Tab-separated table of C-alpha atoms in Angstrom:
chain	number	residue	atom	x	y	z
A	1	MET	CA	0.016	5.027	18.033
A	2	SER	CA	-3.244	6.974	18.014
A	3	LEU	CA	-3.577	10.095	15.876
A	4	TYR	CA	-6.058	11.528	18.365
A	5	ALA	CA	-5.888	12.910	21.860
A	6	PRO	CA	-6.310	10.243	24.562
A	7	ALA	CA	-9.910	9.253	25.093
A	8	PRO	CA	-11.389	8.989	28.577
A	9	ARG	CA	-10.882	5.649	30.279
A	10	ILE	CA	-14.080	3.641	30.063
A	11	ASP	CA	-15.160	0.316	31.470
A	12	ARG	CA	-15.683	-1.608	28.210
A	13	ARG	CA	-18.243	-3.883	29.853
A	14	LEU	CA	-20.461	-0.862	30.396
A	15	LEU	CA	-19.814	0.381	26.895
A	16	LEU	CA	-20.891	-2.855	25.245
A	17	ALA	CA	-23.985	-3.061	27.392
A	18	GLY	CA	-24.984	0.494	26.556
A	19	GLY	CA	-24.789	1.427	30.241
A	20	LEU	CA	-24.835	5.120	31.088
A	21	ALA	CA	-22.998	5.323	34.371
A	22	GLY	CA	-19.444	5.264	33.039
A	23	LEU	CA	-20.225	6.652	29.606
A	24	LEU	CA	-21.165	10.260	30.103
A	25	PRO	CA	-17.872	11.530	28.594
A	26	LEU	CA	-19.022	9.957	25.307
A	27	GLY	CA	-22.635	11.068	25.439
A	28	ALA	CA	-24.248	7.778	26.473
A	29	CYS	CA	-22.879	5.012	24.267
A	30	THR	CA	-25.433	2.537	22.990
A	31	GLY	CA	-25.529	-1.152	22.233
A	32	ARG	CA	-26.500	-2.646	18.879
A	33	LEU	CA	-29.367	-1.133	16.910
A	34	ARG	CA	-31.939	-2.851	14.725
A	35	ILE	CA	-31.701	-1.065	11.401
A	36	ASN	CA	-34.047	-1.725	8.509
A	37	ALA	CA	-32.176	-1.246	5.251
A	38	ALA	CA	-32.847	-2.118	1.638
A	39	PRO	CA	-29.939	-3.782	-0.216
A	40	GLY	CA	-27.531	-1.362	-1.840
A	41	THR	CA	-28.533	1.640	0.257
A	42	PRO	CA	-26.346	3.672	2.627
A	43	ALA	CA	-28.402	2.346	5.546
A	44	ALA	CA	-27.107	-1.127	4.713
A	45	MET	CA	-23.669	0.076	5.791
A	46	ALA	CA	-25.049	1.263	9.111
A	47	ARG	CA	-26.732	-2.084	9.696
A	48	ALA	CA	-23.575	-4.039	8.843
A	49	ALA	CA	-21.447	-1.771	11.026
A	50	GLN	CA	-23.324	-2.951	14.119
A	51	ASP	CA	-21.261	-6.134	13.902
A	52	GLN	CA	-18.129	-4.117	14.712
A	53	LEU	CA	-19.379	-3.310	18.216
A	54	GLY	CA	-17.665	-5.559	20.739
A	55	VAL	CA	-15.323	-6.937	18.040
A	56	THR	CA	-13.085	-3.947	17.277
A	57	THR	CA	-11.989	-3.106	20.795
A	58	ASP	CA	-8.633	-1.444	20.092
A	59	TYR	CA	-7.172	1.322	17.926
A	60	ASP	CA	-4.246	1.161	15.509
A	61	ALA	CA	-3.706	3.660	12.684
A	62	GLY	CA	-0.195	2.419	11.953
A	63	TYR	CA	1.031	1.574	8.473
A	64	ARG	CA	0.942	-2.124	7.673
A	65	ALA	CA	1.219	-4.281	4.570
A	66	LEU	CA	-2.204	-5.434	3.395
A	67	THR	CA	-3.360	-7.905	0.803
A	68	TYR	CA	-5.013	-6.407	-2.276
A	69	PRO	CA	-7.861	-6.317	-2.899
A	70	GLY	CA	-9.805	-6.971	0.285
A	71	GLY	CA	-6.936	-6.126	2.643
A	72	ASP	CA	-7.815	-5.341	6.245
A	73	PRO	CA	-6.046	-5.066	9.604
A	74	PRO	CA	-7.167	-7.644	12.189
A	75	ARG	CA	-10.812	-6.975	13.031
A	76	LYS	CA	-10.037	-6.522	16.706
A	77	THR	CA	-8.252	-3.266	15.882
A	78	GLY	CA	-8.094	-0.505	13.293
A	79	ALA	CA	-8.654	3.234	12.899
A	80	CYS	CA	-11.601	5.471	12.033
A	81	CYS	CA	-11.352	4.845	8.280
A	82	ASP	CA	-11.401	1.081	8.816
A	83	VAL	CA	-14.913	1.424	10.291
A	84	ILE	CA	-16.136	2.848	6.973
A	85	VAL	CA	-14.163	0.411	4.822
A	86	ARG	CA	-15.525	-2.597	6.732
A	87	ALA	CA	-19.083	-1.280	6.690
A	88	ALA	CA	-18.910	-0.815	2.916
A	89	ARG	CA	-17.573	-4.320	2.366
A	90	ASP	CA	-20.005	-5.993	4.738
A	91	GLY	CA	-23.071	-3.916	3.890
A	92	LEU	CA	-22.667	-3.062	0.214
A	93	GLY	CA	-20.154	-5.593	-1.065
A	94	LEU	CA	-17.933	-2.697	-2.169
A	95	ASP	CA	-14.195	-2.530	-1.511
A	96	LEU	CA	-12.989	1.001	-0.827
A	97	GLN	CA	-9.389	-0.175	-0.876
A	98	LYS	CA	-9.853	-1.173	-4.510
A	99	LEU	CA	-12.128	1.713	-5.468
A	100	VAL	CA	-9.829	4.381	-4.017
A	101	HIS	CA	-6.747	2.771	-5.540
A	102	GLU	CA	-8.297	2.557	-8.993
A	103	ASP	CA	-9.483	6.166	-8.846
A	104	MET	CA	-6.123	7.413	-7.574
A	105	SER	CA	-4.387	5.502	-10.348
A	106	LYS	CA	-6.507	7.374	-12.893
A	107	ALA	CA	-6.415	10.803	-11.238
A	108	PHE	CA	-3.554	10.882	-8.737
A	109	ASP	CA	-3.262	14.681	-8.862
A	110	ALA	CA	-6.882	15.055	-7.739
A	111	TYR	CA	-6.003	13.603	-4.332
A	112	PRO	CA	-4.257	15.436	-1.471
A	113	ALA	CA	-0.478	15.594	-1.656
A	114	THR	CA	-0.204	15.767	2.135
A	115	TRP	CA	1.995	12.686	2.471
A	116	GLY	CA	4.464	13.404	-0.334
A	117	LEU	CA	3.777	10.188	-2.229
A	118	ALA	CA	4.720	9.807	-5.881
A	119	ARG	CA	2.209	7.053	-6.596
A	120	PRO	CA	-0.803	5.316	-5.001
A	121	ASP	CA	-0.217	2.905	-2.100
A	122	VAL	CA	-2.826	0.145	-1.647
A	123	ASN	CA	-1.720	-0.358	1.958
A	124	ILE	CA	-2.716	3.043	3.292
A	125	ASP	CA	-4.526	5.300	0.807
A	126	HIS	CA	-8.026	4.104	1.758
A	127	ARG	CA	-7.183	4.467	5.450
A	128	ARG	CA	-6.738	8.252	5.219
A	129	VAL	CA	-9.715	10.542	5.746
A	130	PRO	CA	-8.804	13.191	3.101
A	131	ASN	CA	-8.512	10.446	0.484
A	132	LEU	CA	-11.935	9.033	1.355
A	133	GLU	CA	-13.395	12.551	1.242
A	134	THR	CA	-11.910	13.043	-2.218
A	135	TYR	CA	-13.162	9.692	-3.446
A	136	PHE	CA	-16.706	10.298	-2.165
A	137	GLN	CA	-16.730	13.756	-3.753
A	138	ARG	CA	-15.535	12.379	-7.098
A	139	ALA	CA	-18.095	9.578	-6.877
A	140	GLY	CA	-20.931	12.073	-6.483
A	141	GLY	CA	-21.529	11.448	-2.796
A	142	GLU	CA	-20.602	14.823	-1.302
A	143	LEU	CA	-23.503	16.801	0.193
A	144	TRP	CA	-21.547	19.508	2.015
A	145	ARG	CA	-18.001	20.492	2.887
A	146	ALA	CA	-16.953	23.280	5.249
A	147	LYS	CA	-14.912	26.206	3.962
A	148	ASP	CA	-13.221	26.809	7.328
A	149	ARG	CA	-13.100	25.546	10.928
A	150	GLU	CA	-15.826	27.833	12.272
A	151	THR	CA	-18.504	25.130	12.192
A	152	ASP	CA	-19.243	23.365	15.474
A	153	GLY	CA	-18.466	19.662	15.432
A	154	ALA	CA	-22.107	18.683	15.862
A	155	SER	CA	-23.535	21.300	13.481
A	156	PHE	CA	-23.850	19.782	10.025
A	157	PRO	CA	-26.165	22.026	7.975
A	158	GLY	CA	-28.032	19.261	6.152
A	159	GLU	CA	-30.391	16.650	7.557
A	160	LEU	CA	-28.547	13.491	8.552
A	161	GLU	CA	-29.799	10.125	7.351
A	162	THR	CA	-28.877	6.621	8.447
A	163	GLY	CA	-25.795	5.532	6.526
A	164	ASP	CA	-24.410	9.036	5.965
A	165	ILE	CA	-20.681	9.580	6.445
A	166	LEU	CA	-19.338	12.554	8.412
A	167	THR	CA	-15.839	14.000	8.716
A	168	TRP	CA	-14.168	16.434	11.108
A	169	ARG	CA	-11.032	18.532	11.513
A	170	GLU	CA	-9.205	19.552	14.665
A	171	ALA	CA	-7.196	22.759	15.016
A	172	SER	CA	-4.046	20.659	14.680
A	173	GLY	CA	-5.213	19.381	11.298
A	174	THR	CA	-6.026	15.927	12.627
A	175	THR	CA	-8.905	14.321	10.748
A	176	HIS	CA	-11.716	11.979	11.750
A	177	ILE	CA	-14.568	10.083	10.082
A	178	ALA	CA	-17.718	8.351	11.369
A	179	LEU	CA	-20.862	6.626	10.144
A	180	VAL	CA	-24.367	7.860	10.994
A	181	THR	CA	-26.336	4.904	12.360
A	182	ARG	CA	-29.493	6.833	13.202
A	183	GLY	CA	-30.601	9.970	11.421
A	184	GLY	CA	-33.212	12.509	12.369
A	185	LYS	CA	-33.263	14.994	15.216
A	186	ARG	CA	-31.218	12.832	17.599
A	187	PRO	CA	-28.599	11.214	15.369
A	188	LEU	CA	-26.228	8.502	16.473
A	189	ILE	CA	-22.783	7.867	15.046
A	190	LEU	CA	-20.519	4.803	15.084
A	191	HIS	CA	-16.756	5.237	14.932
A	192	ASN	CA	-13.355	4.409	16.389
A	193	PHE	CA	-11.725	7.453	17.956
A	194	GLY	CA	-9.087	5.772	20.056
A	195	ARG	CA	-10.438	2.865	22.120
A	196	GLY	CA	-12.332	0.656	19.721
A	197	VAL	CA	-15.646	1.014	17.924
A	198	VAL	CA	-18.371	2.844	19.864
A	199	GLN	CA	-21.819	4.224	19.066
A	200	HIS	CA	-23.244	7.366	20.663
A	201	GLY	CA	-24.959	10.679	20.070
A	202	LEU	CA	-23.495	13.253	17.720
A	203	GLY	CA	-23.345	16.039	20.314
A	204	PRO	CA	-20.000	15.217	21.997
A	205	MET	CA	-18.182	15.618	18.662
A	206	GLY	CA	-18.500	19.381	19.095
A	207	PHE	CA	-16.060	19.561	21.994
A	208	ARG	CA	-12.820	19.929	20.039
A	209	ARG	CA	-13.562	19.066	16.422
A	210	ALA	CA	-15.080	21.112	13.617
A	211	ALA	CA	-17.583	19.556	11.219
A	212	HIS	CA	-15.920	19.297	7.818
A	213	GLY	CA	-17.769	17.011	5.402
A	214	HIS	CA	-21.110	15.261	4.891
A	215	TYR	CA	-21.401	12.396	2.393
A	216	ARG	CA	-24.095	9.995	1.228
A	217	TRP	CA	-22.533	7.142	-0.717
A	218	SER	CA	-23.772	3.802	-1.968
A	219	GLY	CA	-23.303	1.421	-4.852
A	220	SER	CA	-25.308	3.736	-7.100
A	221	VAL	CA	-22.462	6.251	-7.100
A	222	ALA	CA	-19.526	3.830	-6.835
């Protein structure tokens, strides 16, 4: 079951081809990008994440038992956090399931108590946006975090670079996370918000979400 409001119905053939006709609700989705990235840099995540396009075509945020370390839902599905976890594994060789679990085991009280858990859970902790935000902050990767919901969903105050990680909040408290795959004045993001992994401009994220966090994380701060 999706945590997010239903996304517009889209012809996936158009989406994968980067066609514009049926994609206006998403702000013109794109196909794969060629990204130059040095090893061990955030941009390496963005480059690796291109392989998720056309592979992860469904959405599933449900709880499931995972192997540890290296546990992952089937690649054809997943939620927004799985996009980041897979990009980190494929692009940086870093396992956020393991990193988050180890950090939570050392400092459990530093993490949100939203779910009423008494101890870390390797099956789900790394698949929750507030936990990833906390881990990135503790790892020295936080650049900005909003103090309230007044910020527009496309209005991050700092310059966005390829490989940056962005988070949002909805009025309901629902969270979301995405990867910047092109920085600069016309940034692109890659994420799964309900119908598989897509890549498009940042602008449409302002419709019903508020910008919440901006992170730049790589092996140097793991």
